[in-house]
């Protein structure tokens, strides 16, 4: 049995319910650019099957040229960061679990397909500035251009932290996230988010509604059983 050494958190939908803020930022951008596109919540749930904002725009409107996609995405990032920097709360249990893990000497990391500026804005907005210091390593879209479900972003975290997959536990909210973590050999616990409830989480150790009632000890037990 391997002791748990690190917890690796997904960001969107896991640390906070950010996806609707992403959706609003996309829609404001489309309006500003006079495109007449509008992503409803129902459509966005489908579009979330494609990880990454630029890839999502391209999946929705394949004929859009890459330069326009980049401009749209740049503006969307400005609007999104402004919203979350003003303060978006963490999901239940997140702050307490991070505190417990730090007190227990566990290492912490982030593995996300979103842009680094978004992660920093969210963490600092939610914590008044200290949040990003909690994580030894933050692997973002800027570091791993091939996005989840590809395991690249998780492999990068393992490589840079000098850890094996079985020494870590990932926390995710999506099918793509579960596939990315397990693809890197990392056991994963799911907290379903508003946009992922009822999705297929085959391969996850457990599917929870949130971490509000989950202590670090329970995660350690789940992790211990992941290797029989
Ligand atoms: C979820 C995503 C992200 C955001 C958009 O990422 O798919 O792409 O929706 O972010 P994760 P960008 O749950 O892995 O954090 O627009 O910056 O790509
Ligand atoms: Mg997610």
mmCIF file of N, CA and C and ligand atoms in Angstrom, residues 10-16 18-19 111-113 148 171-174 177 193 196, ligand 2:
data_model
loop_
_atom_site.group_PDB
_atom_site.id
_atom_site.type_symbol
_atom_site.label_atom_id
_atom_site.label_comp_id
_atom_site.label_asym_id
_atom_site.label_seq_id
_atom_site.Cartn_x
_atom_site.Cartn_y
_atom_site.Cartn_z
ATOM 1 N N UNK A 10 -8.370 19.462 -10.141
ATOM 2 C CA UNK A 10 -8.888 20.132 -11.325
ATOM 3 C C UNK A 10 -9.397 21.509 -10.848
ATOM 4 N N UNK A 11 -9.638 22.414 -11.751
ATOM 5 C CA UNK A 11 -10.080 23.763 -11.362
ATOM 6 C C UNK A 11 -11.566 23.979 -11.658
ATOM 7 N N UNK A 12 -11.890 24.067 -12.957
ATOM 8 C CA UNK A 12 -13.271 24.430 -13.326
ATOM 9 C C UNK A 12 -14.249 23.335 -12.933
ATOM 10 N N UNK A 13 -15.226 23.687 -12.143
ATOM 11 C CA UNK A 13 -16.227 22.733 -11.696
ATOM 12 C C UNK A 13 -15.812 21.962 -10.462
ATOM 13 N N UNK A 14 -14.522 22.021 -10.103
ATOM 14 C CA UNK A 14 -14.022 21.251 -8.960
ATOM 15 C C UNK A 14 -13.667 22.177 -7.794
ATOM 16 N N UNK A 15 -12.760 23.125 -8.019
ATOM 17 C CA UNK A 15 -12.459 24.096 -6.955
ATOM 18 C C UNK A 15 -13.654 25.029 -6.769
ATOM 19 N N UNK A 16 -14.272 25.412 -7.870
ATOM 20 C CA UNK A 16 -15.420 26.332 -7.822
ATOM 21 C C UNK A 16 -16.335 26.048 -9.008
ATOM 22 N N UNK A 18 -17.307 27.325 -11.754
ATOM 23 C CA UNK A 18 -16.907 28.424 -12.635
ATOM 24 C C UNK A 18 -17.526 28.375 -14.028
ATOM 25 N N UNK A 19 -18.083 27.215 -14.400
ATOM 26 C CA UNK A 19 -18.398 27.062 -15.827
ATOM 27 C C UNK A 19 -19.433 28.061 -16.325
ATOM 28 N N UNK A 111 -4.141 20.699 -11.896
ATOM 29 C CA UNK A 111 -4.010 20.208 -13.278
ATOM 30 C C UNK A 111 -5.280 20.597 -14.024
ATOM 31 N N UNK A 112 -5.154 21.549 -14.924
ATOM 32 C CA UNK A 112 -6.354 22.107 -15.564
ATOM 33 C C UNK A 112 -6.138 22.367 -17.049
ATOM 34 N N UNK A 113 -7.238 22.362 -17.775
ATOM 35 C CA UNK A 113 -7.164 22.724 -19.192
ATOM 36 C C UNK A 113 -7.481 24.204 -19.404
ATOM 37 N N UNK A 148 -7.337 17.721 -21.717
ATOM 38 C CA UNK A 148 -8.076 16.562 -21.241
ATOM 39 C C UNK A 148 -9.141 16.194 -22.283
ATOM 40 N N UNK A 171 -8.709 15.105 -7.914
ATOM 41 C CA UNK A 171 -10.113 15.461 -7.671
ATOM 42 C C UNK A 171 -10.615 16.147 -8.941
ATOM 43 N N UNK A 172 -11.670 15.598 -9.510
ATOM 44 C CA UNK A 172 -12.174 16.040 -10.821
ATOM 45 C C UNK A 172 -13.688 16.171 -10.793
ATOM 46 N N UNK A 173 -14.243 16.816 -11.823
ATOM 47 C CA UNK A 173 -15.714 16.901 -11.911
ATOM 48 C C UNK A 173 -16.245 16.404 -13.242
ATOM 49 N N UNK A 174 -15.365 15.960 -14.144
ATOM 50 C CA UNK A 174 -15.867 15.660 -15.496
ATOM 51 C C UNK A 174 -15.346 14.326 -16.022
ATOM 52 N N UNK A 177 -11.920 14.743 -17.345
ATOM 53 C CA UNK A 177 -10.951 14.821 -16.252
ATOM 54 C C UNK A 177 -10.618 13.445 -15.697
ATOM 55 N N UNK A 193 -20.411 18.400 -10.714
ATOM 56 C CA UNK A 193 -20.690 19.839 -10.720
ATOM 57 C C UNK A 193 -21.988 20.090 -11.481
ATOM 58 N N UNK A 196 -22.065 18.646 -14.847
ATOM 59 C CA UNK A 196 -21.615 17.257 -15.100
ATOM 60 C C UNK A 196 -22.428 16.205 -14.351
HETATM 61 MG MG1 LIG B 2 -13.402 20.457 -14.501
#
